Amino acid sequence: MYQVVRARLCALVGGVGTALRRRAARQALRRDAGMVTSEYAMGIVAAVAFAVVLYKVVTSGAVSAELQGIVKGALDARM
């Protein structure tokens, strides 16, 4: 209901051509609102690549030793 009233008001105030252009632009945005399958696939590939790099960094010697030190310090803490 709101969209109908707004479209009629725009037609009265801004002219019929302006209202039609706005309506067509809104419809065009709605049609292209989501990702297609190829974009999902590329997003998944990028996420997996990031996860692999993060895994390699976390399991490297220096980072692993630091993480173990942090965990050991937390477990040895007095309450």
JSON list of N, CA and C in Angstrom, two decimals:
[
{"chain": "A", "resi": 1, "resn": "MET", "atom": "N", "xyz": [0.83, -1.19, 0.00]},
{"chain": "A", "resi": 1, "resn": "MET", "atom": "CA", "xyz": [0.00, 0.00, 0.00]},
{"chain": "A", "resi": 1, "resn": "MET", "atom": "C", "xyz": [0.87, 1.25, 0.00]},
{"chain": "A", "resi": 2, "resn": "TYR", "atom": "N", "xyz": [1.93, 1.23, 0.82]},
{"chain": "A", "resi": 2, "resn": "TYR", "atom": "CA", "xyz": [2.82, 2.38, 0.93]},
{"chain": "A", "resi": 2, "resn": "TYR", "atom": "C", "xyz": [3.47, 2.69, -0.42]},
{"chain": "A", "resi": 3, "resn": "GLN", "atom": "N", "xyz": [3.88, 1.66, -1.13]},
{"chain": "A", "resi": 3, "resn": "GLN", "atom": "CA", "xyz": [4.55, 1.86, -2.41]},
{"chain": "A", "resi": 3, "resn": "GLN", "atom": "C", "xyz": [3.60, 2.46, -3.44]},
{"chain": "A", "resi": 4, "resn": "VAL", "atom": "N", "xyz": [2.35, 2.07, -3.40]},
{"chain": "A", "resi": 4, "resn": "VAL", "atom": "CA", "xyz": [1.35, 2.61, -4.33]},
{"chain": "A", "resi": 4, "resn": "VAL", "atom": "C", "xyz": [1.14, 4.09, -4.06]},
{"chain": "A", "resi": 5, "resn": "VAL", "atom": "N", "xyz": [0.98, 4.44, -2.80]},
{"chain": "A", "resi": 5, "resn": "VAL", "atom": "CA", "xyz": [0.78, 5.84, -2.43]},
{"chain": "A", "resi": 5, "resn": "VAL", "atom": "C", "xyz": [2.00, 6.66, -2.81]},
{"chain": "A", "resi": 6, "resn": "ARG", "atom": "N", "xyz": [3.19, 6.13, -2.53]},
{"chain": "A", "resi": 6, "resn": "ARG", "atom": "CA", "xyz": [4.40, 6.86, -2.86]},
{"chain": "A", "resi": 6, "resn": "ARG", "atom": "C", "xyz": [4.55, 7.06, -4.37]},
{"chain": "A", "resi": 7, "resn": "ALA", "atom": "N", "xyz": [4.24, 6.04, -5.14]},
{"chain": "A", "resi": 7, "resn": "ALA", "atom": "CA", "xyz": [4.34, 6.14, -6.59]},
{"chain": "A", "resi": 7, "resn": "ALA", "atom": "C", "xyz": [3.37, 7.19, -7.13]},
{"chain": "A", "resi": 8, "resn": "ARG", "atom": "N", "xyz": [2.16, 7.21, -6.59]},
{"chain": "A", "resi": 8, "resn": "ARG", "atom": "CA", "xyz": [1.18, 8.22, -7.04]},
{"chain": "A", "resi": 8, "resn": "ARG", "atom": "C", "xyz": [1.62, 9.63, -6.65]},
{"chain": "A", "resi": 9, "resn": "LEU", "atom": "N", "xyz": [2.15, 9.77, -5.45]},
{"chain": "A", "resi": 9, "resn": "LEU", "atom": "CA", "xyz": [2.62, 11.08, -5.00]},
{"chain": "A", "resi": 9, "resn": "LEU", "atom": "C", "xyz": [3.79, 11.55, -5.85]},
{"chain": "A", "resi": 10, "resn": "CYS", "atom": "N", "xyz": [4.71, 10.65, -6.17]},
{"chain": "A", "resi": 10, "resn": "CYS", "atom": "CA", "xyz": [5.84, 11.00, -7.03]},
{"chain": "A", "resi": 10, "resn": "CYS", "atom": "C", "xyz": [5.36, 11.40, -8.42]},
{"chain": "A", "resi": 11, "resn": "ALA", "atom": "N", "xyz": [4.33, 10.74, -8.90]},
{"chain": "A", "resi": 11, "resn": "ALA", "atom": "CA", "xyz": [3.79, 11.07, -10.22]},
{"chain": "A", "resi": 11, "resn": "ALA", "atom": "C", "xyz": [3.18, 12.47, -10.21]},
{"chain": "A", "resi": 12, "resn": "LEU", "atom": "N", "xyz": [2.52, 12.82, -9.11]},
{"chain": "A", "resi": 12, "resn": "LEU", "atom": "CA", "xyz": [1.92, 14.15, -9.03]},
{"chain": "A", "resi": 12, "resn": "LEU", "atom": "C", "xyz": [2.97, 15.25, -8.86]},
{"chain": "A", "resi": 13, "resn": "VAL", "atom": "N", "xyz": [3.96, 15.00, -8.02]},
{"chain": "A", "resi": 13, "resn": "VAL", "atom": "CA", "xyz": [4.94, 16.02, -7.72]},
{"chain": "A", "resi": 13, "resn": "VAL", "atom": "C", "xyz": [6.04, 16.10, -8.77]},
{"chain": "A", "resi": 14, "resn": "GLY", "atom": "N", "xyz": [6.60, 14.96, -9.13]},
{"chain": "A", "resi": 14, "resn": "GLY", "atom": "CA", "xyz": [7.77, 14.97, -10.00]},
{"chain": "A", "resi": 14, "resn": "GLY", "atom": "C", "xyz": [7.49, 14.64, -11.45]},
{"chain": "A", "resi": 15, "resn": "GLY", "atom": "N", "xyz": [6.26, 14.39, -11.81]},
{"chain": "A", "resi": 15, "resn": "GLY", "atom": "CA", "xyz": [5.94, 14.03, -13.18]},
{"chain": "A", "resi": 15, "resn": "GLY", "atom": "C", "xyz": [5.89, 12.53, -13.35]},
{"chain": "A", "resi": 16, "resn": "VAL", "atom": "N", "xyz": [5.19, 12.12, -14.34]},
{"chain": "A", "resi": 16, "resn": "VAL", "atom": "CA", "xyz": [5.00, 10.70, -14.58]},
{"chain": "A", "resi": 16, "resn": "VAL", "atom": "C", "xyz": [6.31, 10.03, -14.99]},
{"chain": "A", "resi": 17, "resn": "GLY", "atom": "N", "xyz": [7.12, 10.70, -15.78]},
{"chain": "A", "resi": 17, "resn": "GLY", "atom": "CA", "xyz": [8.38, 10.12, -16.25]},
{"chain": "A", "resi": 17, "resn": "GLY", "atom": "C", "xyz": [9.33, 9.80, -15.11]},
{"chain": "A", "resi": 18, "resn": "THR", "atom": "N", "xyz": [9.40, 10.70, -14.13]},
{"chain": "A", "resi": 18, "resn": "THR", "atom": "CA", "xyz": [10.29, 10.50, -12.99]},
{"chain": "A", "resi": 18, "resn": "THR", "atom": "C", "xyz": [9.83, 9.29, -12.17]},
{"chain": "A", "resi": 19, "resn": "ALA", "atom": "N", "xyz": [8.54, 9.19, -11.93]},
{"chain": "A", "resi": 19, "resn": "ALA", "atom": "CA", "xyz": [8.01, 8.07, -11.15]},
{"chain": "A", "resi": 19, "resn": "ALA", "atom": "C", "xyz": [8.26, 6.75, -11.86]},
{"chain": "A", "resi": 20, "resn": "LEU", "atom": "N", "xyz": [8.09, 6.73, -13.17]},
{"chain": "A", "resi": 20, "resn": "LEU", "atom": "CA", "xyz": [8.32, 5.49, -13.92]},
{"chain": "A", "resi": 20, "resn": "LEU", "atom": "C", "xyz": [9.79, 5.09, -13.90]},
{"chain": "A", "resi": 21, "resn": "ARG", "atom": "N", "xyz": [10.68, 6.08, -14.00]},
{"chain": "A", "resi": 21, "resn": "ARG", "atom": "CA", "xyz": [12.11, 5.77, -13.95]},
{"chain": "A", "resi": 21, "resn": "ARG", "atom": "C", "xyz": [12.51, 5.21, -12.59]},
{"chain": "A", "resi": 22, "resn": "ARG", "atom": "N", "xyz": [11.98, 5.80, -11.52]},
{"chain": "A", "resi": 22, "resn": "ARG", "atom": "CA", "xyz": [12.28, 5.31, -10.18]},
{"chain": "A", "resi": 22, "resn": "ARG", "atom": "C", "xyz": [11.75, 3.89, -9.98]},
{"chain": "A", "resi": 23, "resn": "ARG", "atom": "N", "xyz": [10.54, 3.65, -10.48]},
{"chain": "A", "resi": 23, "resn": "ARG", "atom": "CA", "xyz": [9.96, 2.32, -10.36]},
{"chain": "A", "resi": 23, "resn": "ARG", "atom": "C", "xyz": [10.78, 1.29, -11.12]},
{"chain": "A", "resi": 24, "resn": "ALA", "atom": "N", "xyz": [11.21, 1.65, -12.32]},
{"chain": "A", "resi": 24, "resn": "ALA", "atom": "CA", "xyz": [12.03, 0.73, -13.12]},
{"chain": "A", "resi": 24, "resn": "ALA", "atom": "C", "xyz": [13.37, 0.48, -12.44]},
{"chain": "A", "resi": 25, "resn": "ALA", "atom": "N", "xyz": [13.95, 1.50, -11.81]},
{"chain": "A", "resi": 25, "resn": "ALA", "atom": "CA", "xyz": [15.23, 1.33, -11.12]},
{"chain": "A", "resi": 25, "resn": "ALA", "atom": "C", "xyz": [15.08, 0.41, -9.92]},
{"chain": "A", "resi": 26, "resn": "ARG", "atom": "N", "xyz": [13.97, 0.55, -9.17]},
{"chain": "A", "resi": 26, "resn": "ARG", "atom": "CA", "xyz": [13.74, -0.34, -8.02]},
{"chain": "A", "resi": 26, "resn": "ARG", "atom": "C", "xyz": [13.56, -1.78, -8.48]},
{"chain": "A", "resi": 27, "resn": "GLN", "atom": "N", "xyz": [12.85, -1.98, -9.56]},
{"chain": "A", "resi": 27, "resn": "GLN", "atom": "CA", "xyz": [12.64, -3.33, -10.06]},
{"chain": "A", "resi": 27, "resn": "GLN", "atom": "C", "xyz": [13.95, -3.93, -10.55]},
{"chain": "A", "resi": 28, "resn": "ALA", "atom": "N", "xyz": [14.80, -3.13, -11.18]},
{"chain": "A", "resi": 28, "resn": "ALA", "atom": "CA", "xyz": [16.09, -3.62, -11.64]},
{"chain": "A", "resi": 28, "resn": "ALA", "atom": "C", "xyz": [16.97, -4.03, -10.46]},
{"chain": "A", "resi": 29, "resn": "LEU", "atom": "N", "xyz": [16.92, -3.27, -9.37]},
{"chain": "A", "resi": 29, "resn": "LEU", "atom": "CA", "xyz": [17.70, -3.62, -8.19]},
{"chain": "A", "resi": 29, "resn": "LEU", "atom": "C", "xyz": [17.19, -4.91, -7.56]},
{"chain": "A", "resi": 30, "resn": "ARG", "atom": "N", "xyz": [15.90, -5.12, -7.55]},
{"chain": "A", "resi": 30, "resn": "ARG", "atom": "CA", "xyz": [15.34, -6.33, -6.98]},
{"chain": "A", "resi": 30, "resn": "ARG", "atom": "C", "xyz": [15.74, -7.57, -7.77]},
{"chain": "A", "resi": 31, "resn": "ARG", "atom": "N", "xyz": [15.82, -7.44, -9.07]},
{"chain": "A", "resi": 31, "resn": "ARG", "atom": "CA", "xyz": [16.16, -8.59, -9.91]},
{"chain": "A", "resi": 31, "resn": "ARG", "atom": "C", "xyz": [17.61, -9.01, -9.71]},
{"chain": "A", "resi": 32, "resn": "ASP", "atom": "N", "xyz": [18.48, -8.08, -9.35]},
{"chain": "A", "resi": 32, "resn": "ASP", "atom": "CA", "xyz": [19.91, -8.38, -9.22]},
{"chain": "A", "resi": 32, "resn": "ASP", "atom": "C", "xyz": [20.34, -8.21, -7.77]},
{"chain": "A", "resi": 33, "resn": "ALA", "atom": "N", "xyz": [19.56, -8.76, -6.86]},
{"chain": "A", "resi": 33, "resn": "ALA", "atom": "CA", "xyz": [19.83, -8.55, -5.44]},
{"chain": "A", "resi": 33, "resn": "ALA", "atom": "C", "xyz": [20.72, -9.62, -4.83]},
{"chain": "A", "resi": 34, "resn": "GLY", "atom": "N", "xyz": [20.87, -10.79, -5.46]},
{"chain": "A", "resi": 34, "resn": "GLY", "atom": "CA", "xyz": [21.62, -11.87, -4.84]},
{"chain": "A", "resi": 34, "resn": "GLY", "atom": "C", "xyz": [22.80, -12.31, -5.67]},
{"chain": "A", "resi": 35, "resn": "MET", "atom": "N", "xyz": [23.55, -13.26, -5.12]},
{"chain": "A", "resi": 35, "resn": "MET", "atom": "CA", "xyz": [24.70, -13.79, -5.84]},
{"chain": "A", "resi": 35, "resn": "MET", "atom": "C", "xyz": [24.26, -14.98, -6.68]},
{"chain": "A", "resi": 36, "resn": "VAL", "atom": "N", "xyz": [24.96, -15.19, -7.76]},
{"chain": "A", "resi": 36, "resn": "VAL", "atom": "CA", "xyz": [24.71, -16.35, -8.59]},
{"chain": "A", "resi": 36, "resn": "VAL", "atom": "C", "xyz": [25.64, -17.47, -8.16]},
{"chain": "A", "resi": 37, "resn": "THR", "atom": "N", "xyz": [25.45, -18.64, -8.72]},
{"chain": "A", "resi": 37, "resn": "THR", "atom": "CA", "xyz": [26.20, -19.81, -8.29]},
{"chain": "A", "resi": 37, "resn": "THR", "atom": "C", "xyz": [27.70, -19.63, -8.45]},
{"chain": "A", "resi": 38, "resn": "SER", "atom": "N", "xyz": [28.14, -19.00, -9.53]},
{"chain": "A", "resi": 38, "resn": "SER", "atom": "CA", "xyz": [29.58, -18.81, -9.72]},
{"chain": "A", "resi": 38, "resn": "SER", "atom": "C", "xyz": [30.16, -17.88, -8.66]},
{"chain": "A", "resi": 39, "resn": "GLU", "atom": "N", "xyz": [29.40, -16.90, -8.21]},
{"chain": "A", "resi": 39, "resn": "GLU", "atom": "CA", "xyz": [29.88, -16.01, -7.15]},
{"chain": "A", "resi": 39, "resn": "GLU", "atom": "C", "xyz": [29.96, -16.75, -5.82]},
{"chain": "A", "resi": 40, "resn": "TYR", "atom": "N", "xyz": [28.99, -17.63, -5.55]},
{"chain": "A", "resi": 40, "resn": "TYR", "atom": "CA", "xyz": [29.07, -18.46, -4.35]},
{"chain": "A", "resi": 40, "resn": "TYR", "atom": "C", "xyz": [30.31, -19.34, -4.41]},
{"chain": "A", "resi": 41, "resn": "ALA", "atom": "N", "xyz": [30.58, -19.94, -5.56]},
{"chain": "A", "resi": 41, "resn": "ALA", "atom": "CA", "xyz": [31.75, -20.82, -5.70]},
{"chain": "A", "resi": 41, "resn": "ALA", "atom": "C", "xyz": [33.04, -20.05, -5.46]},
{"chain": "A", "resi": 42, "resn": "MET", "atom": "N", "xyz": [33.15, -18.86, -6.01]},
{"chain": "A", "resi": 42, "resn": "MET", "atom": "CA", "xyz": [34.35, -18.05, -5.81]},
{"chain": "A", "resi": 42, "resn": "MET", "atom": "C", "xyz": [34.48, -17.64, -4.34]},
{"chain": "A", "resi": 43, "resn": "GLY", "atom": "N", "xyz": [33.38, -17.35, -3.68]},
{"chain": "A", "resi": 43, "resn": "GLY", "atom": "CA", "xyz": [33.41, -17.01, -2.26]},
{"chain": "A", "resi": 43, "resn": "GLY", "atom": "C", "xyz": [33.87, -18.17, -1.42]},
{"chain": "A", "resi": 44, "resn": "ILE", "atom": "N", "xyz": [33.41, -19.38, -1.75]},
{"chain": "A", "resi": 44, "resn": "ILE", "atom": "CA", "xyz": [33.82, -20.57, -1.02]},
{"chain": "A", "resi": 44, "resn": "ILE", "atom": "C", "xyz": [35.31, -20.85, -1.23]},
{"chain": "A", "resi": 45, "resn": "VAL", "atom": "N", "xyz": [35.78, -20.71, -2.47]},
{"chain": "A", "resi": 45, "resn": "VAL", "atom": "CA", "xyz": [37.20, -20.92, -2.76]},
{"chain": "A", "resi": 45, "resn": "VAL", "atom": "C", "xyz": [38.06, -19.92, -1.98]},
{"chain": "A", "resi": 46, "resn": "ALA", "atom": "N", "xyz": [37.63, -18.67, -1.94]},
{"chain": "A", "resi": 46, "resn": "ALA", "atom": "CA", "xyz": [38.38, -17.65, -1.19]},
{"chain": "A", "resi": 46, "resn": "ALA", "atom": "C", "xyz": [38.38, -17.96, 0.30]},
{"chain": "A", "resi": 47, "resn": "ALA", "atom": "N", "xyz": [37.26, -18.40, 0.84]},
{"chain": "A", "resi": 47, "resn": "ALA", "atom": "CA", "xyz": [37.18, -18.73, 2.26]},
{"chain": "A", "resi": 47, "resn": "ALA", "atom": "C", "xyz": [38.08, -19.92, 2.60]},
{"chain": "A", "resi": 48, "resn": "VAL", "atom": "N", "xyz": [38.09, -20.92, 1.74]},
{"chain": "A", "resi": 48, "resn": "VAL", "atom": "CA", "xyz": [38.94, -22.09, 1.98]},
{"chain": "A", "resi": 48, "resn": "VAL", "atom": "C", "xyz": [40.42, -21.70, 1.89]},
{"chain": "A", "resi": 49, "resn": "ALA", "atom": "N", "xyz": [40.78, -20.86, 0.92]},
{"chain": "A", "resi": 49, "resn": "ALA", "atom": "CA", "xyz": [42.16, -20.41, 0.79]},
{"chain": "A", "resi": 49, "resn": "ALA", "atom": "C", "xyz": [42.59, -19.64, 2.04]},
{"chain": "A", "resi": 50, "resn": "PHE", "atom": "N", "xyz": [41.72, -18.78, 2.54]},
{"chain": "A", "resi": 50, "resn": "PHE", "atom": "CA", "xyz": [42.02, -18.03, 3.76]},
{"chain": "A", "resi": 50, "resn": "PHE", "atom": "C", "xyz": [42.19, -18.97, 4.95]},
{"chain": "A", "resi": 51, "resn": "ALA", "atom": "N", "xyz": [41.33, -19.98, 5.03]},
{"chain": "A", "resi": 51, "resn": "ALA", "atom": "CA", "xyz": [41.42, -20.95, 6.13]},
{"chain": "A", "resi": 51, "resn": "ALA", "atom": "C", "xyz": [42.73, -21.72, 6.07]},
{"chain": "A", "resi": 52, "resn": "VAL", "atom": "N", "xyz": [43.17, -22.09, 4.88]},
{"chain": "A", "resi": 52, "resn": "VAL", "atom": "CA", "xyz": [44.43, -22.82, 4.73]},
{"chain": "A", "resi": 52, "resn": "VAL", "atom": "C", "xyz": [45.61, -21.96, 5.17]},
{"chain": "A", "resi": 53, "resn": "VAL", "atom": "N", "xyz": [45.62, -20.70, 4.74]},
{"chain": "A", "resi": 53, "resn": "VAL", "atom": "CA", "xyz": [46.70, -19.79, 5.13]},
{"chain": "A", "resi": 53, "resn": "VAL", "atom": "C", "xyz": [46.70, -19.60, 6.65]},
{"chain": "A", "resi": 54, "resn": "LEU", "atom": "N", "xyz": [45.52, -19.40, 7.23]},
{"chain": "A", "resi": 54, "resn": "LEU", "atom": "CA", "xyz": [45.42, -19.22, 8.68]},
{"chain": "A", "resi": 54, "resn": "LEU", "atom": "C", "xyz": [45.89, -20.47, 9.41]},
{"chain": "A", "resi": 55, "resn": "TYR", "atom": "N", "xyz": [45.53, -21.65, 8.92]},
{"chain": "A", "resi": 55, "resn": "TYR", "atom": "CA", "xyz": [45.96, -22.91, 9.53]},
{"chain": "A", "resi": 55, "resn": "TYR", "atom": "C", "xyz": [47.48, -23.03, 9.48]},
{"chain": "A", "resi": 56, "resn": "LYS", "atom": "N", "xyz": [48.07, -22.69, 8.34]},
{"chain": "A", "resi": 56, "resn": "LYS", "atom": "CA", "xyz": [49.54, -22.77, 8.20]},
{"chain": "A", "resi": 56, "resn": "LYS", "atom": "C", "xyz": [50.24, -21.81, 9.17]},
{"chain": "A", "resi": 57, "resn": "VAL", "atom": "N", "xyz": [49.68, -20.63, 9.34]},
{"chain": "A", "resi": 57, "resn": "VAL", "atom": "CA", "xyz": [50.29, -19.65, 10.25]},
{"chain": "A", "resi": 57, "resn": "VAL", "atom": "C", "xyz": [50.17, -20.13, 11.69]},
{"chain": "A", "resi": 58, "resn": "VAL", "atom": "N", "xyz": [49.00, -20.61, 12.06]},
{"chain": "A", "resi": 58, "resn": "VAL", "atom": "CA", "xyz": [48.78, -21.03, 13.45]},
{"chain": "A", "resi": 58, "resn": "VAL", "atom": "C", "xyz": [49.60, -22.27, 13.79]},
{"chain": "A", "resi": 59, "resn": "THR", "atom": "N", "xyz": [49.81, -23.16, 12.84]},
{"chain": "A", "resi": 59, "resn": "THR", "atom": "CA", "xyz": [50.57, -24.38, 13.13]},
{"chain": "A", "resi": 59, "resn": "THR", "atom": "C", "xyz": [52.07, -24.21, 12.89]},
{"chain": "A", "resi": 60, "resn": "SER", "atom": "N", "xyz": [52.51, -23.03, 12.54]},
{"chain": "A", "resi": 60, "resn": "SER", "atom": "CA", "xyz": [53.95, -22.80, 12.38]},
{"chain": "A", "resi": 60, "resn": "SER", "atom": "C", "xyz": [54.63, -22.86, 13.75]},
{"chain": "A", "resi": 61, "resn": "GLY", "atom": "N", "xyz": [55.93, -23.04, 13.76]},
{"chain": "A", "resi": 61, "resn": "GLY", "atom": "CA", "xyz": [56.67, -23.25, 15.00]},
{"chain": "A", "resi": 61, "resn": "GLY", "atom": "C", "xyz": [56.54, -22.12, 15.99]},
{"chain": "A", "resi": 62, "resn": "ALA", "atom": "N", "xyz": [56.80, -20.88, 15.55]},
{"chain": "A", "resi": 62, "resn": "ALA", "atom": "CA", "xyz": [56.81, -19.74, 16.48]},
{"chain": "A", "resi": 62, "resn": "ALA", "atom": "C", "xyz": [55.42, -19.47, 17.04]},
{"chain": "A", "resi": 63, "resn": "VAL", "atom": "N", "xyz": [54.44, -19.47, 16.18]},
{"chain": "A", "resi": 63, "resn": "VAL", "atom": "CA", "xyz": [53.07, -19.18, 16.64]},
{"chain": "A", "resi": 63, "resn": "VAL", "atom": "C", "xyz": [52.56, -20.30, 17.53]},
{"chain": "A", "resi": 64, "resn": "SER", "atom": "N", "xyz": [52.86, -21.54, 17.17]},
{"chain": "A", "resi": 64, "resn": "SER", "atom": "CA", "xyz": [52.44, -22.68, 17.98]},
{"chain": "A", "resi": 64, "resn": "SER", "atom": "C", "xyz": [53.05, -22.61, 19.38]},
{"chain": "A", "resi": 65, "resn": "ALA", "atom": "N", "xyz": [54.32, -22.27, 19.45]},
{"chain": "A", "resi": 65, "resn": "ALA", "atom": "CA", "xyz": [54.99, -22.15, 20.76]},
{"chain": "A", "resi": 65, "resn": "ALA", "atom": "C", "xyz": [54.36, -21.04, 21.59]},
{"chain": "A", "resi": 66, "resn": "GLU", "atom": "N", "xyz": [54.05, -19.91, 20.98]},
{"chain": "A", "resi": 66, "resn": "GLU", "atom": "CA", "xyz": [53.42, -18.80, 21.70]},
{"chain": "A", "resi": 66, "resn": "GLU", "atom": "C", "xyz": [52.03, -19.19, 22.20]},
{"chain": "A", "resi": 67, "resn": "LEU", "atom": "N", "xyz": [51.26, -19.85, 21.35]},
{"chain": "A", "resi": 67, "resn": "LEU", "atom": "CA", "xyz": [49.92, -20.27, 21.77]},
{"chain": "A", "resi": 67, "resn": "LEU", "atom": "C", "xyz": [49.99, -21.28, 22.91]},
{"chain": "A", "resi": 68, "resn": "GLN", "atom": "N", "xyz": [50.94, -22.20, 22.83]},
{"chain": "A", "resi": 68, "resn": "GLN", "atom": "CA", "xyz": [51.09, -23.17, 23.91]},
{"chain": "A", "resi": 68, "resn": "GLN", "atom": "C", "xyz": [51.51, -22.48, 25.21]},
{"chain": "A", "resi": 69, "resn": "GLY", "atom": "N", "xyz": [52.35, -21.46, 25.10]},
{"chain": "A", "resi": 69, "resn": "GLY", "atom": "CA", "xyz": [52.75, -20.69, 26.28]},
{"chain": "A", "resi": 69, "resn": "GLY", "atom": "C", "xyz": [51.57, -19.96, 26.90]},
{"chain": "A", "resi": 70, "resn": "ILE", "atom": "N", "xyz": [50.72, -19.40, 26.07]},
{"chain": "A", "resi": 70, "resn": "ILE", "atom": "CA", "xyz": [49.54, -18.69, 26.57]},
{"chain": "A", "resi": 70, "resn": "ILE", "atom": "C", "xyz": [48.60, -19.66, 27.28]},
{"chain": "A", "resi": 71, "resn": "VAL", "atom": "N", "xyz": [48.36, -20.82, 26.65]},
{"chain": "A", "resi": 71, "resn": "VAL", "atom": "CA", "xyz": [47.47, -21.81, 27.27]},
{"chain": "A", "resi": 71, "resn": "VAL", "atom": "C", "xyz": [48.06, -22.35, 28.56]},
{"chain": "A", "resi": 72, "resn": "LYS", "atom": "N", "xyz": [49.36, -22.64, 28.56]},
{"chain": "A", "resi": 72, "resn": "LYS", "atom": "CA", "xyz": [50.01, -23.15, 29.76]},
{"chain": "A", "resi": 72, "resn": "LYS", "atom": "C", "xyz": [49.95, -22.12, 30.88]},
{"chain": "A", "resi": 73, "resn": "GLY", "atom": "N", "xyz": [50.18, -20.86, 30.55]},
{"chain": "A", "resi": 73, "resn": "GLY", "atom": "CA", "xyz": [50.08, -19.81, 31.56]},
{"chain": "A", "resi": 73, "resn": "GLY", "atom": "C", "xyz": [48.68, -19.67, 32.11]},
{"chain": "A", "resi": 74, "resn": "ALA", "atom": "N", "xyz": [47.68, -19.83, 31.26]},
{"chain": "A", "resi": 74, "resn": "ALA", "atom": "CA", "xyz": [46.30, -19.74, 31.72]},
{"chain": "A", "resi": 74, "resn": "ALA", "atom": "C", "xyz": [45.93, -20.92, 32.61]},
{"chain": "A", "resi": 75, "resn": "LEU", "atom": "N", "xyz": [46.43, -22.10, 32.29]},
{"chain": "A", "resi": 75, "resn": "LEU", "atom": "CA", "xyz": [46.11, -23.28, 33.09]},
{"chain": "A", "resi": 75, "resn": "LEU", "atom": "C", "xyz": [46.87, -23.29, 34.42]},
{"chain": "A", "resi": 76, "resn": "ASP", "atom": "N", "xyz": [48.02, -22.67, 34.46]},
{"chain": "A", "resi": 76, "resn": "ASP", "atom": "CA", "xyz": [48.82, -22.63, 35.69]},
{"chain": "A", "resi": 76, "resn": "ASP", "atom": "C", "xyz": [48.43, -21.46, 36.61]},
{"chain": "A", "resi": 77, "resn": "ALA", "atom": "N", "xyz": [47.51, -20.62, 36.18]},
{"chain": "A", "resi": 77, "resn": "ALA", "atom": "CA", "xyz": [47.14, -19.46, 36.96]},
{"chain": "A", "resi": 77, "resn": "ALA", "atom": "C", "xyz": [46.47, -19.88, 38.27]},
{"chain": "A", "resi": 78, "resn": "ARG", "atom": "N", "xyz": [46.73, -19.12, 39.31]},
{"chain": "A", "resi": 78, "resn": "ARG", "atom": "CA", "xyz": [46.13, -19.42, 40.61]},
{"chain": "A", "resi": 78, "resn": "ARG", "atom": "C", "xyz": [44.80, -18.70, 40.72]},
{"chain": "A", "resi": 79, "resn": "MET", "atom": "N", "xyz": [43.88, -19.36, 41.34]},
{"chain": "A", "resi": 79, "resn": "MET", "atom": "CA", "xyz": [42.55, -18.77, 41.52]},
{"chain": "A", "resi": 79, "resn": "MET", "atom": "C", "xyz": [42.36, -18.31, 42.91]}
]
